[in-house]
PDB file of C-alpha atoms in Angstrom:
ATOM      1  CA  UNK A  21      26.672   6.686 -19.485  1.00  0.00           C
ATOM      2  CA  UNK A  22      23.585   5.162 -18.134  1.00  0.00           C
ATOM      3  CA  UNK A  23      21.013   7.587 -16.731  1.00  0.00           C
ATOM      4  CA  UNK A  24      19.707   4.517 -14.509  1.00  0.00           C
ATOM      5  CA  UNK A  25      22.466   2.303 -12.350  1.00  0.00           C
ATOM      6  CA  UNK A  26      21.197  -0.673 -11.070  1.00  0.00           C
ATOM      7  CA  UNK A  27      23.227  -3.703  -9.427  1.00  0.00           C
ATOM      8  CA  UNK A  28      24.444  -6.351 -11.227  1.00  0.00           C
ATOM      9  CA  UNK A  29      22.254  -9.947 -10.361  1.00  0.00           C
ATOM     10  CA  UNK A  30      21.415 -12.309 -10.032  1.00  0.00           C
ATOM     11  CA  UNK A  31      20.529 -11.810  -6.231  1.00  0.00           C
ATOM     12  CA  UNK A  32      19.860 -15.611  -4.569  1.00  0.00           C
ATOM     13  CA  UNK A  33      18.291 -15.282  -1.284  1.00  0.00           C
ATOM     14  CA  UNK A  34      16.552 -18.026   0.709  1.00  0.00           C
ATOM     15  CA  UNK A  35      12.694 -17.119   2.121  1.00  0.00           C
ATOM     16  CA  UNK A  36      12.536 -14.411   4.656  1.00  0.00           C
ATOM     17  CA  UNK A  37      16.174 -13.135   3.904  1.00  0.00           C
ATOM     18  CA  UNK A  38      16.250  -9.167   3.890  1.00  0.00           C
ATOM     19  CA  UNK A  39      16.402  -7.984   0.022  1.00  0.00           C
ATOM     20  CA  UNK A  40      18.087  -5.030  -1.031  1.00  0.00           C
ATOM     21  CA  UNK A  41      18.176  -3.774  -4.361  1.00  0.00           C
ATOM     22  CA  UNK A  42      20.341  -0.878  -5.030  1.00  0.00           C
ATOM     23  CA  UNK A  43      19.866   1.897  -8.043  1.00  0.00           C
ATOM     24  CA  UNK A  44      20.806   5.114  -8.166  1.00  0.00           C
ATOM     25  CA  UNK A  45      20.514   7.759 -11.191  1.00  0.00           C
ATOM     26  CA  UNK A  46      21.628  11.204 -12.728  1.00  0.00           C
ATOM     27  CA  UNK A  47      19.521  14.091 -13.513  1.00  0.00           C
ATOM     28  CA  UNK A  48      19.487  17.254 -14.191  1.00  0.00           C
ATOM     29  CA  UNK A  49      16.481  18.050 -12.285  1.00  0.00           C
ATOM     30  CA  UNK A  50      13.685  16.401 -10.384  1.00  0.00           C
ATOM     31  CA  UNK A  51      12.654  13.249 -11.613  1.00  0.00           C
ATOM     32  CA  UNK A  52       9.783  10.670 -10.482  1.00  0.00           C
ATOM     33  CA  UNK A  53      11.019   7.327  -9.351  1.00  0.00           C
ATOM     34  CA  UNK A  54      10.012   4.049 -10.275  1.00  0.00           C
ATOM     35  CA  UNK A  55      10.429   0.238  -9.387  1.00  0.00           C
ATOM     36  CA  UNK A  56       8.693  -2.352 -11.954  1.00  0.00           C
ATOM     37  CA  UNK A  57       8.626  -5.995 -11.312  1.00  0.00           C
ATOM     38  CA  UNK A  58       8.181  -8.450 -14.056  1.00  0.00           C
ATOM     39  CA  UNK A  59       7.148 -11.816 -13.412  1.00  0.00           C
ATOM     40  CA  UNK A  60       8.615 -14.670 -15.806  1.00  0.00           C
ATOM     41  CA  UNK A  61       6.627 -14.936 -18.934  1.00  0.00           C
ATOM     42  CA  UNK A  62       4.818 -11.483 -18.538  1.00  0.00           C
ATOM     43  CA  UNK A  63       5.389  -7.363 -19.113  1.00  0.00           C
ATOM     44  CA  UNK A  64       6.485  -4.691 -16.671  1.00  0.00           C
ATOM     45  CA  UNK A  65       4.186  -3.670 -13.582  1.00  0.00           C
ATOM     46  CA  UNK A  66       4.433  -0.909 -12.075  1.00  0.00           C
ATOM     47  CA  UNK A  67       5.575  -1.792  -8.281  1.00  0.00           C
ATOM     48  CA  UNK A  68       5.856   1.155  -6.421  1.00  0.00           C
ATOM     49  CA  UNK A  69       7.226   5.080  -7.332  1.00  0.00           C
ATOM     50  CA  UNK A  70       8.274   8.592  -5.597  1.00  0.00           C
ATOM     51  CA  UNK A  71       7.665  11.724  -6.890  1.00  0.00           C
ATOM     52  CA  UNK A  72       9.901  14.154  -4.779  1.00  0.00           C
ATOM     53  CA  UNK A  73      12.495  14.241  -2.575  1.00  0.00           C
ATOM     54  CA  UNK A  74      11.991  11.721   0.895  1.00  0.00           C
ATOM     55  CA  UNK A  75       8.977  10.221  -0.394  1.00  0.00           C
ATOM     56  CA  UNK A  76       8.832   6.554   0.315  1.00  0.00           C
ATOM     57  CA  UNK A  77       6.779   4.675  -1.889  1.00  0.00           C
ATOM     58  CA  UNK A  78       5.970   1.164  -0.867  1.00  0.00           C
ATOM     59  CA  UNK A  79       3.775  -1.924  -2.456  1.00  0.00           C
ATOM     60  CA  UNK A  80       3.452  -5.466  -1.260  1.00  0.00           C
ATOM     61  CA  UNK A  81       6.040  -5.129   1.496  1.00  0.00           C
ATOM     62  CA  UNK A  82       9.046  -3.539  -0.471  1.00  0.00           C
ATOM     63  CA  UNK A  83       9.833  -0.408  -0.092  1.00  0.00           C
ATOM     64  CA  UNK A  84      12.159   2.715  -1.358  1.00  0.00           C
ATOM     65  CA  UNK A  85      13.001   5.976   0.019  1.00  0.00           C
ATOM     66  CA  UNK A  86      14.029   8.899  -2.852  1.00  0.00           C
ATOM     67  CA  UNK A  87      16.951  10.223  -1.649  1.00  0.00           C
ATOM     68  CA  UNK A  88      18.088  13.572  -3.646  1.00  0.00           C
ATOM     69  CA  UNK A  89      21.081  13.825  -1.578  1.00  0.00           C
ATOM     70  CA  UNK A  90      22.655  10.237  -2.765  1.00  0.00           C
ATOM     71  CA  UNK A  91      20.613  10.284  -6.186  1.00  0.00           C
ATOM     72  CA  UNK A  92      19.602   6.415  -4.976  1.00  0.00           C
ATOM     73  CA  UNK A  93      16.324   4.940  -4.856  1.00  0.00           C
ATOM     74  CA  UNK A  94      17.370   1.348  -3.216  1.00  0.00           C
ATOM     75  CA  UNK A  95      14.514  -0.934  -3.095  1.00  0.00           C
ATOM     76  CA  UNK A  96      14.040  -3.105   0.434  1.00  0.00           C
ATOM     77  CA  UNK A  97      11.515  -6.139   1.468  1.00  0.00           C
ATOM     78  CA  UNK A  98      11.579  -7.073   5.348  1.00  0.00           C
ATOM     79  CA  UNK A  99      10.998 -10.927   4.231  1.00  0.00           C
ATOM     80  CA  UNK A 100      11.206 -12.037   0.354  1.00  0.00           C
ATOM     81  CA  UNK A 101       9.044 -15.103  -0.203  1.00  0.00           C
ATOM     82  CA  UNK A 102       9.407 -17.702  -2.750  1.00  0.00           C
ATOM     83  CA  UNK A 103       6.937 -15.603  -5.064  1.00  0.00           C
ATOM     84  CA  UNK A 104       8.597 -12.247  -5.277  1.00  0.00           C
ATOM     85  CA  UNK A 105      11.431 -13.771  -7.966  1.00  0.00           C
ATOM     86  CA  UNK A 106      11.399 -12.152 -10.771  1.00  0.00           C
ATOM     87  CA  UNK A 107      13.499  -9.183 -12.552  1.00  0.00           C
ATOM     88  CA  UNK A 108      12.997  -5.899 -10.541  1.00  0.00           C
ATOM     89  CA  UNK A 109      13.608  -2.776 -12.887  1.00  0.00           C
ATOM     90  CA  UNK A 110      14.833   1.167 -11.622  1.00  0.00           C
ATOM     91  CA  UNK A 111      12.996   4.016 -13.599  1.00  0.00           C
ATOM     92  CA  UNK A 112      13.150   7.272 -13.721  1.00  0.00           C
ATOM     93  CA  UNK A 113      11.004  10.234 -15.855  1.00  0.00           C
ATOM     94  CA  UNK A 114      12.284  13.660 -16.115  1.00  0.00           C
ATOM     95  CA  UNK A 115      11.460  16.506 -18.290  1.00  0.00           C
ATOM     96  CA  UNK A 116       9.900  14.047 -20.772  1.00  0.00           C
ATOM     97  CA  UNK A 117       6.992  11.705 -21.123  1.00  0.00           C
ATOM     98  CA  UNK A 118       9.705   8.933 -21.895  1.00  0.00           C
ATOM     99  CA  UNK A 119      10.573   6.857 -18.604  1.00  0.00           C
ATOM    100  CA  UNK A 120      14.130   6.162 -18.858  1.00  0.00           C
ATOM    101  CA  UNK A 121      15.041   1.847 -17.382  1.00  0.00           C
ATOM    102  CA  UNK A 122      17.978   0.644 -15.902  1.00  0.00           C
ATOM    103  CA  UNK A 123      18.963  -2.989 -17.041  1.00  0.00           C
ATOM    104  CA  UNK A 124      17.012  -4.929 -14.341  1.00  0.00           C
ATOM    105  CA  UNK A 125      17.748  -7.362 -11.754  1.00  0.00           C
ATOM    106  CA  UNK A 126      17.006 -10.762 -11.090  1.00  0.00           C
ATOM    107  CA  UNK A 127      15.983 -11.839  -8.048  1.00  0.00           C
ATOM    108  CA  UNK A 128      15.823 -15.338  -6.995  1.00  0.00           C
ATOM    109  CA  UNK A 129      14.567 -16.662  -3.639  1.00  0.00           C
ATOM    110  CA  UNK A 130      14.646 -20.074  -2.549  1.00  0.00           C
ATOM    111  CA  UNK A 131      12.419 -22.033  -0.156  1.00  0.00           C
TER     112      UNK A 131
ATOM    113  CA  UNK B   4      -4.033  -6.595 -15.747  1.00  0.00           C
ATOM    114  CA  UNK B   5      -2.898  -3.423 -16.739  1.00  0.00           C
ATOM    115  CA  UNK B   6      -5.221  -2.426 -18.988  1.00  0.00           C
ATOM    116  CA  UNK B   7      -2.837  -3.006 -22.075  1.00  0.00           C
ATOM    117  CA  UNK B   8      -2.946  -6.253 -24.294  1.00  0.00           C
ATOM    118  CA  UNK B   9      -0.760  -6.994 -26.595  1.00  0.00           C
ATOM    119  CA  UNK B  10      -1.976  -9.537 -29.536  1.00  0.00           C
ATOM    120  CA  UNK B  11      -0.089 -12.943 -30.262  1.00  0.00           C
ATOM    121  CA  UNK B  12       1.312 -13.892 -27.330  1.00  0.00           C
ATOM    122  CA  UNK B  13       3.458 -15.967 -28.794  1.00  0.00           C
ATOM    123  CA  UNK B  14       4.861 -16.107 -32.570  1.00  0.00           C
ATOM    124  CA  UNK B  15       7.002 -17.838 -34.599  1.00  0.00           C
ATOM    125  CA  UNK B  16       8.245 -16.787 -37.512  1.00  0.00           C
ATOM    126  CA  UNK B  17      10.264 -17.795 -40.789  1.00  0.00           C
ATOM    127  CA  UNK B  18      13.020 -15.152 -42.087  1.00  0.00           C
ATOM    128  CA  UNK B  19      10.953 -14.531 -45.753  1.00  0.00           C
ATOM    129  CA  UNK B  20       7.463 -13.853 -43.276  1.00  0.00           C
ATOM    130  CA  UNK B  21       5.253 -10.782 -43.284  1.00  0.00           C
ATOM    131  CA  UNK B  22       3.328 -10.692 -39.576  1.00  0.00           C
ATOM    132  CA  UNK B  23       2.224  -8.099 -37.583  1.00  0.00           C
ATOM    133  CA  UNK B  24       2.142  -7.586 -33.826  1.00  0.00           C
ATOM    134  CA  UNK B  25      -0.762  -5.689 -32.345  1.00  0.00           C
ATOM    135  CA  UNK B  26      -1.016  -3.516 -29.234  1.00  0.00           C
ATOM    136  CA  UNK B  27      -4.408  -2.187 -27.779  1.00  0.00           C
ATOM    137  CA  UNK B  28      -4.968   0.304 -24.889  1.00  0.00           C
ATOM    138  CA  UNK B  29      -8.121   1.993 -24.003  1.00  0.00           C
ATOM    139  CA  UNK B  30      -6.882   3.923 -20.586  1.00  0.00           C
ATOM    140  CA  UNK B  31      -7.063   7.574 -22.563  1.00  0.00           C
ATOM    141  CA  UNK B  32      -2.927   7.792 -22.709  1.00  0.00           C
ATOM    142  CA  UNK B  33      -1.728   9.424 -25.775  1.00  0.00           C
ATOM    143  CA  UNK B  34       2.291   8.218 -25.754  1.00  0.00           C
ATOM    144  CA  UNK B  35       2.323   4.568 -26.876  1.00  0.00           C
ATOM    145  CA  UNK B  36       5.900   2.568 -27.370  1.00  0.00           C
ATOM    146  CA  UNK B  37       7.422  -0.473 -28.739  1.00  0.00           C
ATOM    147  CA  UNK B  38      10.110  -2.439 -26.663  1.00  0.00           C
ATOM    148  CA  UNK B  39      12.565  -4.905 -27.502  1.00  0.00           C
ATOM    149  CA  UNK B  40      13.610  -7.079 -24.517  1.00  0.00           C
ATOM    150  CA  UNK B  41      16.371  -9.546 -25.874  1.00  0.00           C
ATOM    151  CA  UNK B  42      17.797 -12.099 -23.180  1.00  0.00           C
ATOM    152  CA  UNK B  43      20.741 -10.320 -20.740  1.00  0.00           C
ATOM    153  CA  UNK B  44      20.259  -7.198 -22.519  1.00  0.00           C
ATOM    154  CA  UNK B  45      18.917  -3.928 -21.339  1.00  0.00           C
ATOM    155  CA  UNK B  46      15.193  -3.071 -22.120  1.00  0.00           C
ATOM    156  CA  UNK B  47      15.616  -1.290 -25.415  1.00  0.00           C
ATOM    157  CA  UNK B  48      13.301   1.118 -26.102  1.00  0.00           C
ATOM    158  CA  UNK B  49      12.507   1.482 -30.408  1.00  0.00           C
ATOM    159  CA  UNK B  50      10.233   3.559 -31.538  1.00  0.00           C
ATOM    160  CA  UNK B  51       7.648   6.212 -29.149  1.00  0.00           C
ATOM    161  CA  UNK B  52       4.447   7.757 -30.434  1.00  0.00           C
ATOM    162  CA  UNK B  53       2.950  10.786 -29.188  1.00  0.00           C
ATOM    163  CA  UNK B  54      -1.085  11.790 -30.461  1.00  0.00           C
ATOM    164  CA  UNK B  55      -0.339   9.345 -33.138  1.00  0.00           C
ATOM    165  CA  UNK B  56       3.280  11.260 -34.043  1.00  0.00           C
ATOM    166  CA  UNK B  57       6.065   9.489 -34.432  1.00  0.00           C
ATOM    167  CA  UNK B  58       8.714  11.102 -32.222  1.00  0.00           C
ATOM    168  CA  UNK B  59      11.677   8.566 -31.625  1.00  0.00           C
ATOM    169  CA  UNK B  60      12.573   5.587 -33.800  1.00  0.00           C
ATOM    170  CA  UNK B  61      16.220   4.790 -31.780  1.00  0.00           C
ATOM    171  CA  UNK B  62      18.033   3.607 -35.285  1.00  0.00           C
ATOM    172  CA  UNK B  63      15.625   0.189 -35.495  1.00  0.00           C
ATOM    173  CA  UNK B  64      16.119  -1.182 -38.956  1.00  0.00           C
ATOM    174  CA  UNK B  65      13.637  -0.707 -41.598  1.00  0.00           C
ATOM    175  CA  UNK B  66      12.429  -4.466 -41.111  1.00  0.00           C
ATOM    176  CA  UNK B  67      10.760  -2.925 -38.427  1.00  0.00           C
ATOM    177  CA  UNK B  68       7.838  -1.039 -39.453  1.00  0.00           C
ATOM    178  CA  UNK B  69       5.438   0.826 -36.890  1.00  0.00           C
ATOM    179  CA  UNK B  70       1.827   2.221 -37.193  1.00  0.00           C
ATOM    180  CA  UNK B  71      -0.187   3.996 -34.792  1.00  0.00           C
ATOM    181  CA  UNK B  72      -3.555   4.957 -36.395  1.00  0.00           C
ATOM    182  CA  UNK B  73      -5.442   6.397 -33.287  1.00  0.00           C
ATOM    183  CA  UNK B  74      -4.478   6.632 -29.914  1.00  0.00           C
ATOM    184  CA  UNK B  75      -5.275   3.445 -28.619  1.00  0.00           C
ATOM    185  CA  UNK B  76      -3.932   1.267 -30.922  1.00  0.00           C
ATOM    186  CA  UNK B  77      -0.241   0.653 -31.769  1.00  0.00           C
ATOM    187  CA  UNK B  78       1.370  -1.997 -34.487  1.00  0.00           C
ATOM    188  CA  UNK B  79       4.570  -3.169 -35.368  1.00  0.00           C
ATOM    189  CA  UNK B  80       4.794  -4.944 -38.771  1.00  0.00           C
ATOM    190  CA  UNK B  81       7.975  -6.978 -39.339  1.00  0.00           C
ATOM    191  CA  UNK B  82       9.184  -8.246 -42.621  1.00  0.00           C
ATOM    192  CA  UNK B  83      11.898 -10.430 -43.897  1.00  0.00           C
ATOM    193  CA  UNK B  84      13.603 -10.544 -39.829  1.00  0.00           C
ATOM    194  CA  UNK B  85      16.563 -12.546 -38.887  1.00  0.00           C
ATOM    195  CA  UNK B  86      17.353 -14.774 -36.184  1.00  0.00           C
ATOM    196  CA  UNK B  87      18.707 -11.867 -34.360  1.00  0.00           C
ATOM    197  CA  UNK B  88      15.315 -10.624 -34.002  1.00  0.00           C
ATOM    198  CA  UNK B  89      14.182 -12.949 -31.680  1.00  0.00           C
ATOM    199  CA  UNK B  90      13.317 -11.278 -28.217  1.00  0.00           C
ATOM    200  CA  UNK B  91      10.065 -10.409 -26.087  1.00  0.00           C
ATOM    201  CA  UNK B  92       8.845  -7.286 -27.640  1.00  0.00           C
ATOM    202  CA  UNK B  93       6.717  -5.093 -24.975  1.00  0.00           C
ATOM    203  CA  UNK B  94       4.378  -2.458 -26.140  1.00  0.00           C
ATOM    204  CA  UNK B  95       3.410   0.690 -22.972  1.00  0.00           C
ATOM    205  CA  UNK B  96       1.344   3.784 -22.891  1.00  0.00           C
ATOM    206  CA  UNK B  97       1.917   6.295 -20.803  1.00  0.00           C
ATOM    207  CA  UNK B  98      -0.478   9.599 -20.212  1.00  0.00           C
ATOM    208  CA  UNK B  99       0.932  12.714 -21.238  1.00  0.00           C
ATOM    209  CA  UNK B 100      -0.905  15.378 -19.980  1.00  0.00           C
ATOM    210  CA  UNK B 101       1.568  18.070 -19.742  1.00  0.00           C
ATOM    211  CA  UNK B 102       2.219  17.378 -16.418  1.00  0.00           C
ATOM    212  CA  UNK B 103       5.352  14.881 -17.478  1.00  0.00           C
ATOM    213  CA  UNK B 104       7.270  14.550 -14.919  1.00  0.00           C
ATOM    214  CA  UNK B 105       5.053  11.608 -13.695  1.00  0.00           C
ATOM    215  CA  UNK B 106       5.261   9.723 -16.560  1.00  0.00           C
ATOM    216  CA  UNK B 107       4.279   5.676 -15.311  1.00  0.00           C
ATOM    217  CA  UNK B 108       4.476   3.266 -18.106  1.00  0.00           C
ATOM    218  CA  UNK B 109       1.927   0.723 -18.089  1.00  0.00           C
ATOM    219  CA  UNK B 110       3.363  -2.383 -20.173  1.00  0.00           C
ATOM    220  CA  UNK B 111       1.302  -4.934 -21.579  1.00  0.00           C
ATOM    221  CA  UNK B 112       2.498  -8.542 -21.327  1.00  0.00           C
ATOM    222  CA  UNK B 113       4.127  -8.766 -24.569  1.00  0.00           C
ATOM    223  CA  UNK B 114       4.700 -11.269 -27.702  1.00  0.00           C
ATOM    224  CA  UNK B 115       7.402 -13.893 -27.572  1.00  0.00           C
ATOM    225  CA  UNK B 116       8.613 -14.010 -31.069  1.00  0.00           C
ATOM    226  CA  UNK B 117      10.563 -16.485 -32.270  1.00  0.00           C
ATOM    227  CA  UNK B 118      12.393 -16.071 -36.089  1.00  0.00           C
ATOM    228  CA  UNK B 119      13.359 -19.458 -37.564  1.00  0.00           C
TER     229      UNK B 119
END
């Protein structure tokens, strides 16, 4: 199975809505965590990550807490705007140099 | 701007075509890799290189040829593709410094490739 579980989208919200986007993994170990963001019509960027256990990483107003005990990594905003659709992507790297992607989720916020 | 740029943007192809897509980082990462991003289909990752070594090719067929001549530079050379083929293919580097268990991927933007 997948190593990388994120929801299913598309996720429609209207501006200033609360976002959640949930993702949780398997590991053997002690992985970093990542959440990319790519915009339509480019590549992956790197959004925010968290390297142990707790850590919150957080970038433009979303946020994600790495929680060992629930193997999730959920990604929050306060307030999505019009300019933070796009497909937001779960990653994780453990053991290997290879960062391992869950399928991505659209996000789609209207004015 | 990530600091990895991918070369065309955009490309259309015919199925008999020899072209080459071209990936260029200069950010000191040694592990460079080629993905295939087909609409509502996982990110599938193809082929990784490590100080120029080939060390996955994820069963990609042969159409798909890649070459990695020095560390910053990464190709994928396609030949005689079909329809099928058509996706947003993503090239990343990633440092690998031994310490691997931060391994960020910095993507360039891609190349749109179209096969007619």
């Amino acid at each position: 199975g997948d190593s990388v579980t994120q929801m299913e989208g598309p996720v429609t919200l209207s501006e200033e809505a609360f976002l959640t986007i949930n993702c949780t993994y398997t590991a053997t170990g002690y992985p970093s965590l990542f959440w990319y963001v790519q915009y339509p019509g480019e590549g992956l960027q790197l959004l925010l990550k968290a390297t142990k256990a707790d850590d919150k990483g957080s970038n433009k107003g979303f946020e994600a807490t790495y929680r060992k005990e629930t193997t999730s990594f959920h990604l929050e905003k306060g307030s999505v705007q019009v300019s933070d659709s796009a497909v937001y992507f779960c990653a994780r790297g453990e053991g290997s140099y290879i960062p391992t992607f869950g399928r991505g989720t659209s996000l789609i916020v209207h004015p | 701007e990530t600091g990895v740029t991918q070369t065309p943007r955009h490309l259309v192809m015919g199925m008999t075509n020899k072209k080459s897509l071209k990936c260029e980082q200069h950010l000191g990462h040694n592990a460079m890799y080629w993905y295939k991003q087909s609409a509502k289909k996982p990110l599938e990752l193809m082929f990784v290189y490590n100080f120029k070594e080939q060390t996955e090719n994820n069963s990609v067929p042969s159409r798909f040829s890649p070459e990695c001549p020095n560390s910053s530079h990464l190709f994928l050379h396609l030949h005689t593709l079909q329809p099928e083929d058509s996706a947003l293919y993503l090239c990343a580097s990633s440092p690998r410094t031994g310490g691997e268990l931060d391994t960020e991927a910095f993507f360039g933007q891609g190349t749109r490739l179209t096969v007619v």
